[in-house]
CSV table of C-alpha atoms in Angstrom, one decimal:
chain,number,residue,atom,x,y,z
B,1,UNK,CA,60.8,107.7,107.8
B,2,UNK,CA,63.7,109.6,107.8
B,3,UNK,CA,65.4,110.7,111.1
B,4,UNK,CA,67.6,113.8,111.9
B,5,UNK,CA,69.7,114.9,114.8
B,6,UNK,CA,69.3,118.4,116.2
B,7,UNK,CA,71.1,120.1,119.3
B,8,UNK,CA,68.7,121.8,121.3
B,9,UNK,CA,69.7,125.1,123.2
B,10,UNK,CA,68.7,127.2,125.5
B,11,UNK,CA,68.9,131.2,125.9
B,12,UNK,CA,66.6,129.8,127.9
B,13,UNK,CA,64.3,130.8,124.7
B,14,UNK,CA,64.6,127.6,122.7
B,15,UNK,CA,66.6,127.2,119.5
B,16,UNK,CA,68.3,124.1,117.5
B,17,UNK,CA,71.2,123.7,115.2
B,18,UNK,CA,72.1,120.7,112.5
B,19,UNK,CA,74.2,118.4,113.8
B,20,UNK,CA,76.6,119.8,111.2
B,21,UNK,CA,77.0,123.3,112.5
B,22,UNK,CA,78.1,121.9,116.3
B,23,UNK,CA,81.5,121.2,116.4
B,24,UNK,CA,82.2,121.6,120.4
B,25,UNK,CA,80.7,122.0,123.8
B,26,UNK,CA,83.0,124.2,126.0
B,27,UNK,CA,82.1,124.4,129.5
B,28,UNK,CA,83.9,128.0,130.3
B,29,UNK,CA,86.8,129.9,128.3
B,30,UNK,CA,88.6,132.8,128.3
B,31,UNK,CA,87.2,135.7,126.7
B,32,UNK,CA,89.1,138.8,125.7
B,33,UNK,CA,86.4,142.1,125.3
B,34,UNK,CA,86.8,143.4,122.2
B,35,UNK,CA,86.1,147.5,122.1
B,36,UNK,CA,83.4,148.5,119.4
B,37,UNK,CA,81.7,145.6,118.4
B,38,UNK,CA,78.1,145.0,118.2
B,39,UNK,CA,76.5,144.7,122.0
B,40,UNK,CA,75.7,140.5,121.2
B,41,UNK,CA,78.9,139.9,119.8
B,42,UNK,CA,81.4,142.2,122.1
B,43,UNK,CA,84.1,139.4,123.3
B,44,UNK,CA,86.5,136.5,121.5
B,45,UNK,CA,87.2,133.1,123.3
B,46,UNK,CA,90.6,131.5,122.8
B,47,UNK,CA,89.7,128.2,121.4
B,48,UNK,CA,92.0,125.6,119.9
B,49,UNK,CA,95.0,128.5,119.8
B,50,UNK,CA,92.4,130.5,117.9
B,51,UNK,CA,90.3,134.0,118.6
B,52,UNK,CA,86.7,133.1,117.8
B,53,UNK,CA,83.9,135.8,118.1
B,54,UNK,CA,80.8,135.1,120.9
B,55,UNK,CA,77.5,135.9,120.5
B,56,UNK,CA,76.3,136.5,124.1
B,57,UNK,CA,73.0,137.4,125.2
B,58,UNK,CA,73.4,136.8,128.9
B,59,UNK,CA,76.9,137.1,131.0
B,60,UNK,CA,76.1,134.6,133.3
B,61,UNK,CA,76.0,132.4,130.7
B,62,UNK,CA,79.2,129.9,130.4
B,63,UNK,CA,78.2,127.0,128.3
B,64,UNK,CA,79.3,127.7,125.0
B,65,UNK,CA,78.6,126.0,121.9
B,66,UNK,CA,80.8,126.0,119.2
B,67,UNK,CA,79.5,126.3,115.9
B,68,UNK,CA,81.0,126.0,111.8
B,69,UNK,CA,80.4,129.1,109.8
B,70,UNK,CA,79.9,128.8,106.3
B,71,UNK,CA,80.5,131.3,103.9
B,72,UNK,CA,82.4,133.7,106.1
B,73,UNK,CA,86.2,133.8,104.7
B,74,UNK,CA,87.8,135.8,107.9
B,75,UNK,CA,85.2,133.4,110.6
B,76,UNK,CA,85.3,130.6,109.9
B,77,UNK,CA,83.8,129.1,113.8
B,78,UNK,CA,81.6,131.2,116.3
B,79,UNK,CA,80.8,130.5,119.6
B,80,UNK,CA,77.2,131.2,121.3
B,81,UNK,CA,76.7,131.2,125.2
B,82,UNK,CA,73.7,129.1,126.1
B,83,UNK,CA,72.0,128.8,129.7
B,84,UNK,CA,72.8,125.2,129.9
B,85,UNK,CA,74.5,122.2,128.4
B,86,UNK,CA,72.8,121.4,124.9
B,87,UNK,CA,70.7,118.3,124.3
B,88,UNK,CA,71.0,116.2,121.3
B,89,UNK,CA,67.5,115.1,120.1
B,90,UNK,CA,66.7,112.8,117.4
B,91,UNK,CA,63.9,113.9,114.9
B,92,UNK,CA,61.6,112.9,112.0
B,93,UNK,CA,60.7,114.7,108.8
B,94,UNK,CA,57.2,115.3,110.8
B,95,UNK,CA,58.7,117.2,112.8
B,96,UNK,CA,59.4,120.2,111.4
B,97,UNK,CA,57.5,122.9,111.2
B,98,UNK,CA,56.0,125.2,108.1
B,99,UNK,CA,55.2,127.7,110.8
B,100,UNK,CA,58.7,129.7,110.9
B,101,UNK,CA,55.9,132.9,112.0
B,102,UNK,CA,55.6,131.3,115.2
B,103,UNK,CA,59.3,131.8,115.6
B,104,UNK,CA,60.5,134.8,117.5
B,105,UNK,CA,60.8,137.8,115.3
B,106,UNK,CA,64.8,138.5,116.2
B,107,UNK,CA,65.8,135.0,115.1
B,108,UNK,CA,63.3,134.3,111.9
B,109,UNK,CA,66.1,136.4,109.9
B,110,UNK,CA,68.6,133.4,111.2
B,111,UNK,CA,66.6,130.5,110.8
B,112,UNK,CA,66.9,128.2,107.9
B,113,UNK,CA,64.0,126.2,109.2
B,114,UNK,CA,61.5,125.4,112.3
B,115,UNK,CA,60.8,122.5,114.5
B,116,UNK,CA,58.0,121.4,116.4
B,117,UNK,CA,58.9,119.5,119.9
B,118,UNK,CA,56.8,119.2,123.1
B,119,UNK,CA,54.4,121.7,121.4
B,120,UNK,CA,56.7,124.3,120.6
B,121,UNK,CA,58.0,125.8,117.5
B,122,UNK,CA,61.5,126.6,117.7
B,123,UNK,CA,63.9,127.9,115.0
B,124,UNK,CA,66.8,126.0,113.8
B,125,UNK,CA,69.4,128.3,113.6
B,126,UNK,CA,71.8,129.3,110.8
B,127,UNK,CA,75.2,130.0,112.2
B,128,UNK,CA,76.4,132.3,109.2
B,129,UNK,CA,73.3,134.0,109.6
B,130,UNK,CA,74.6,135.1,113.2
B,131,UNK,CA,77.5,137.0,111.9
B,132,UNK,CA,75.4,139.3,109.0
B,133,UNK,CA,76.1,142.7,110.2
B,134,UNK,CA,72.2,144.3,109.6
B,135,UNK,CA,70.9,141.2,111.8
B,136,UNK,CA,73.8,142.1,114.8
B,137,UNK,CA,73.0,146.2,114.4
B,138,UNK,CA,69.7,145.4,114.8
B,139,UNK,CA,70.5,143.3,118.1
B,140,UNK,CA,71.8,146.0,119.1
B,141,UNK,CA,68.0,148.0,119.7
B,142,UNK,CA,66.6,144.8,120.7
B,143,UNK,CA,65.6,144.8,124.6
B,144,UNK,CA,67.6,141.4,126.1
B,145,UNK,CA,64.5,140.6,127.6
B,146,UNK,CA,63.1,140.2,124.3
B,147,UNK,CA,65.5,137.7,123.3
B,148,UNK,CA,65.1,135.4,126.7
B,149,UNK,CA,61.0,135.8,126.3
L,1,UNK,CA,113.8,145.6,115.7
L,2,UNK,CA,110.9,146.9,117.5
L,3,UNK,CA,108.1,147.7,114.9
L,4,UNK,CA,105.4,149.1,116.5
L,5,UNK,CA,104.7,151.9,119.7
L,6,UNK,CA,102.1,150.2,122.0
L,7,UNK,CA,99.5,152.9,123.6
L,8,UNK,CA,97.6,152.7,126.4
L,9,UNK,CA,94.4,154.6,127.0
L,10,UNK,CA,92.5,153.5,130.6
L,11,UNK,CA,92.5,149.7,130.3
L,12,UNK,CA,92.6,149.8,126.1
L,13,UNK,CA,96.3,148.8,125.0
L,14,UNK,CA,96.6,149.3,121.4
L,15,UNK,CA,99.6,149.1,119.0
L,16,UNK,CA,100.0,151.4,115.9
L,17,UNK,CA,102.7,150.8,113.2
L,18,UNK,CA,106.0,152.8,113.8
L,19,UNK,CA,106.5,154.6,111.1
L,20,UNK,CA,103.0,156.5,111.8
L,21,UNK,CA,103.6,157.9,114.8
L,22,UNK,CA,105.5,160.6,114.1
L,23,UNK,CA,106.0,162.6,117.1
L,24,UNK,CA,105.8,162.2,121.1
L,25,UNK,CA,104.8,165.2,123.3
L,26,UNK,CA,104.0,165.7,126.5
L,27,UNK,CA,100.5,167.1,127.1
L,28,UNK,CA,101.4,170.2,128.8
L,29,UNK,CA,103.3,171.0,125.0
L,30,UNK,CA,99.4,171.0,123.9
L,31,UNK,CA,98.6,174.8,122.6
L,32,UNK,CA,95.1,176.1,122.8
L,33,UNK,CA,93.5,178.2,119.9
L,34,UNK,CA,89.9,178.8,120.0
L,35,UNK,CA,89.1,176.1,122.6
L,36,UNK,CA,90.6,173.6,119.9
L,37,UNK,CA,93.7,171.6,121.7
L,38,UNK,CA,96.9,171.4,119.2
L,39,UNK,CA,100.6,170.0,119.0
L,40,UNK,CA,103.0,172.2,116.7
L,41,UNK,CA,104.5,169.3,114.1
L,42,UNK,CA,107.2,170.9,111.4
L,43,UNK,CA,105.3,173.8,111.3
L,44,UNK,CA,101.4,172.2,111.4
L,45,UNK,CA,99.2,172.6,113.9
L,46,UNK,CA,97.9,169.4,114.9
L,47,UNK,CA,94.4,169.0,116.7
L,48,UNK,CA,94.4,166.6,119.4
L,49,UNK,CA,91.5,164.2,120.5
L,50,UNK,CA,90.7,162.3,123.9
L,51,UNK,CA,89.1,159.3,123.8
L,52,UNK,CA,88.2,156.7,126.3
L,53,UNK,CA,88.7,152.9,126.5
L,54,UNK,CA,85.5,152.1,124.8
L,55,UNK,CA,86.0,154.4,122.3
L,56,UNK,CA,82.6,155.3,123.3
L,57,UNK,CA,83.7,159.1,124.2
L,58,UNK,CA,85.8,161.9,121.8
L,59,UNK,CA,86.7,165.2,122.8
L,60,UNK,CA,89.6,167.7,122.5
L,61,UNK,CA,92.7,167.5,124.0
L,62,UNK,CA,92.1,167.8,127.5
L,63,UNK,CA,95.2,169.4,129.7
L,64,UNK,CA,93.4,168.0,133.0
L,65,UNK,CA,93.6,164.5,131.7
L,66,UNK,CA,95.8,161.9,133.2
L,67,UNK,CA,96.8,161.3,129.8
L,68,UNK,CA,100.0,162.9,129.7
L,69,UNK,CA,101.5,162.0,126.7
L,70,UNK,CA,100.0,163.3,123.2
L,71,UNK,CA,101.1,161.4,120.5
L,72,UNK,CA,101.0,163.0,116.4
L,73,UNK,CA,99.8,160.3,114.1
L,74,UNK,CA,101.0,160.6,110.1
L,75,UNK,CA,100.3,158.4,107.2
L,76,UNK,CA,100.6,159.2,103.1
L,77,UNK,CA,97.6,160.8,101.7
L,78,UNK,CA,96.2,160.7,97.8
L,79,UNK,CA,99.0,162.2,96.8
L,80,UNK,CA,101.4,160.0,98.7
L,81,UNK,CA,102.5,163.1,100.7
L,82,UNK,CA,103.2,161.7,104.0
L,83,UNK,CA,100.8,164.0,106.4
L,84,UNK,CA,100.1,164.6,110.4
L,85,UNK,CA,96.3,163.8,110.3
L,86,UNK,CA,95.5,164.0,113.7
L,87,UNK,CA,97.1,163.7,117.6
L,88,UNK,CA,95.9,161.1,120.1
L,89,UNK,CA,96.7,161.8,124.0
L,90,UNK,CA,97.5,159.1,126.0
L,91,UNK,CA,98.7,157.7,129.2
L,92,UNK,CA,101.7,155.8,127.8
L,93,UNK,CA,103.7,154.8,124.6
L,94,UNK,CA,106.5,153.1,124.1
L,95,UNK,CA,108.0,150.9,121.1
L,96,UNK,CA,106.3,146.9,121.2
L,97,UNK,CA,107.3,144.0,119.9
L,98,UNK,CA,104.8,141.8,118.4
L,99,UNK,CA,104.9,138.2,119.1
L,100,UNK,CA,101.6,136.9,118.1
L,101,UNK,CA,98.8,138.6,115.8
L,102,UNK,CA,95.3,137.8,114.4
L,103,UNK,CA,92.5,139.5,112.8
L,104,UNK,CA,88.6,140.7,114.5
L,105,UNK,CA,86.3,139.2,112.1
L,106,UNK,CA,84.6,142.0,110.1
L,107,UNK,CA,81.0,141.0,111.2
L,108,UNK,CA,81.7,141.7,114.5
L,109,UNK,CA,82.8,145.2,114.7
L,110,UNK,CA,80.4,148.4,114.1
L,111,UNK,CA,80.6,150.4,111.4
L,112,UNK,CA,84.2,152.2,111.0
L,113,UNK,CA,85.5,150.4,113.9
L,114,UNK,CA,89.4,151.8,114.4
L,115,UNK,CA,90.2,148.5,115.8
L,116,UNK,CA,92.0,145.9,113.2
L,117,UNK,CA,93.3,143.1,114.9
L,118,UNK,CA,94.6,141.6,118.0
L,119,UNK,CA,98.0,141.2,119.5
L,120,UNK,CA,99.8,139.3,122.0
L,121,UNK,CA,103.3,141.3,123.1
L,122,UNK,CA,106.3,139.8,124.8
L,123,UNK,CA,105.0,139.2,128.0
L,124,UNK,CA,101.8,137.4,126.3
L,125,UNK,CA,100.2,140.6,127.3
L,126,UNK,CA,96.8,141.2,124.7
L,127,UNK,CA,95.9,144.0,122.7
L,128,UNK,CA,94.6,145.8,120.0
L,129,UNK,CA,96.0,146.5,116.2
L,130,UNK,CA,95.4,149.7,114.7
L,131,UNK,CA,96.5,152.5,112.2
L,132,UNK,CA,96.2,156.1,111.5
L,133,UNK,CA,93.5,155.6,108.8
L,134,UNK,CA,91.5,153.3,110.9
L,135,UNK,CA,91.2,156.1,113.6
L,136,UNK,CA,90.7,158.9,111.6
L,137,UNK,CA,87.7,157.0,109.8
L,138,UNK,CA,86.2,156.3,113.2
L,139,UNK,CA,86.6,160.0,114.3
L,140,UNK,CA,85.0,161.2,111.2
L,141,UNK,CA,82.1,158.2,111.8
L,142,UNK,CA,81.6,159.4,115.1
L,143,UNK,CA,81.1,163.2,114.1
L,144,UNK,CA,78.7,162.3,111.1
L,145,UNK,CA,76.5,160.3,113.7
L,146,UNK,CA,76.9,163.5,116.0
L,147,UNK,CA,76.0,165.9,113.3
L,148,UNK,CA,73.0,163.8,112.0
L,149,UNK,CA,71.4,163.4,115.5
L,150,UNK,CA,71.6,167.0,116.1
L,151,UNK,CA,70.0,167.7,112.3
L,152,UNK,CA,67.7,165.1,113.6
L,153,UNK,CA,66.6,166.7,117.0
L,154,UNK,CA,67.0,170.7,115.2
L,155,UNK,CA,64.4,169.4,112.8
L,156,UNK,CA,61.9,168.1,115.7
């Protein structure tokens, strides 16, 4: 049986990345605003003497978790604020889920796949993915309620 | 050699390459024809736009505005003719050093975004990259969306 690490977030709407995409866990940072960007994606946090979009959903969120973009030749990290600290969780091929429907609709464009823990189906998230410009526009209509439901 | 004239509109500090800004007036220099605000430059009569920090509002040239400076902005057409395109009011501009300079990631920005990059100045003070072209693109953006909506709402 093969076994997998995750990092579990919270928006507090439950998603996971590969171990692979996580590079950091920054507890607070300095954000510059940036004027006419997508409403998700409106500010840049000076990391390692670097300007790194975040994806915000919430602005009293200040975990931040720092992820490797693939694929992306002028991004090459993002940033996405999280309710709380991420949790590293360990997980079996049994585990995941065929059920990427179950998903929220807003992040089944992002997901590369789903997981099942503690009964629920959560999407593990594709960081490239975050940064494709139809998937931000459309953000941009979504209700932020939708996004924490 | 200072390369580039930093601007400030509200909280937005931007920088624009030297060379484009090719003229500096005051605001009360602004003439009036048909409602439409305009700066005399070698002859051309420039229109001049308002915006705010969020680039989120565009209007004419406003003489009530605490923007007193209006600033004409030039760069080479098709024909490499080098052209006033439009004039920007603002509350300050003066010439910037650059010290530090990066890009905003493409993904990030809307569509026809006039902003380019990011600065730091002298004083580590942070702003915003622009150009002519960028500006002009966003201005013409803007009015398309403007004109569609209205075709949009006309049509019922």
């Amino acid at each position: 049986m093969n076994s997998m690490t995750l990092w579990q977030v919270s928006l507090p709407q439950p998603l996971a990345f590969f171990d692979t995409s996580v590079v950091e866990i920054v507890n607070e940072g300095q954000e510059i605003e940036v004027p006419y960007c997508h409403d998700a994606m409106g500010t840049m946090l000076i990391w390692r003497e670097q300007w790194i979009p975040v994806l915000r959903f919430d602005d009293h969120h200040t975990q931040l978790v720092i992820l490797k973009v693939a694929g992306v030749s002028d991004c090459p990290y993002l940033a996405m604020a999280v309710e709380s600290a991420p949790v590293k969780v360990s997980i079996s091929d049994e585990d995941f889920s065929n059920q990427l429907n179950e998903v929220t609709q807003v992040w089944q464009p992002v997901a590369i796949s789903a997981v099942k823990l503690d009964g629920e189906v959560m999407p593990i998230v594709n960081p490239s993915q975050c940064l494709n410009d139809h998937w931000l526009a459309k953000l941009n209509q979504t209700e932020a309620s939708m996004l924490r439901s | 050699m200072k390369s580039h004239i930093g601007i400030r509109i509200e909280s937005l500090y931007l920088a624009l390459p030297g060379f484009e800004v090719a003229q500096i007036n005051l605001s009360k220099d602004m003439e009036f024809s048909h409602g439409i605000a305009c700066v005399n430059f070698q002859g051309q009569q420039v229109p001049v736009i308002n915006i705010d920090d969020k680039f989120q509002t565009i209007k004419g040239g406003d003489a009530s505005s605490d923007s007193q400076y209006v600033i004409t902005l030039a760069c080479a057409d098709d024909s490499l003719a080098f052209k006033a395109r439009l004039a920007l009011q603002v509350q300050t501009a003066f010439k910037l050093d650059i010290k530090t300079r990066g890009h905003v990631p493409q993904s990030m920005k809307k569509a026809q975004s006039p902003i380019i990059g990011w600065f730091e100045d002298e004083s580590e003070e942070r702003g915003f990259l622009t150009n002519t072209q960028a500006i002009e693109n966003f201005i013409n953006h803007t009015a398309r969306l403007k004109h569609n909506e209205l075709d949009d709402t006309l049509a019922g």
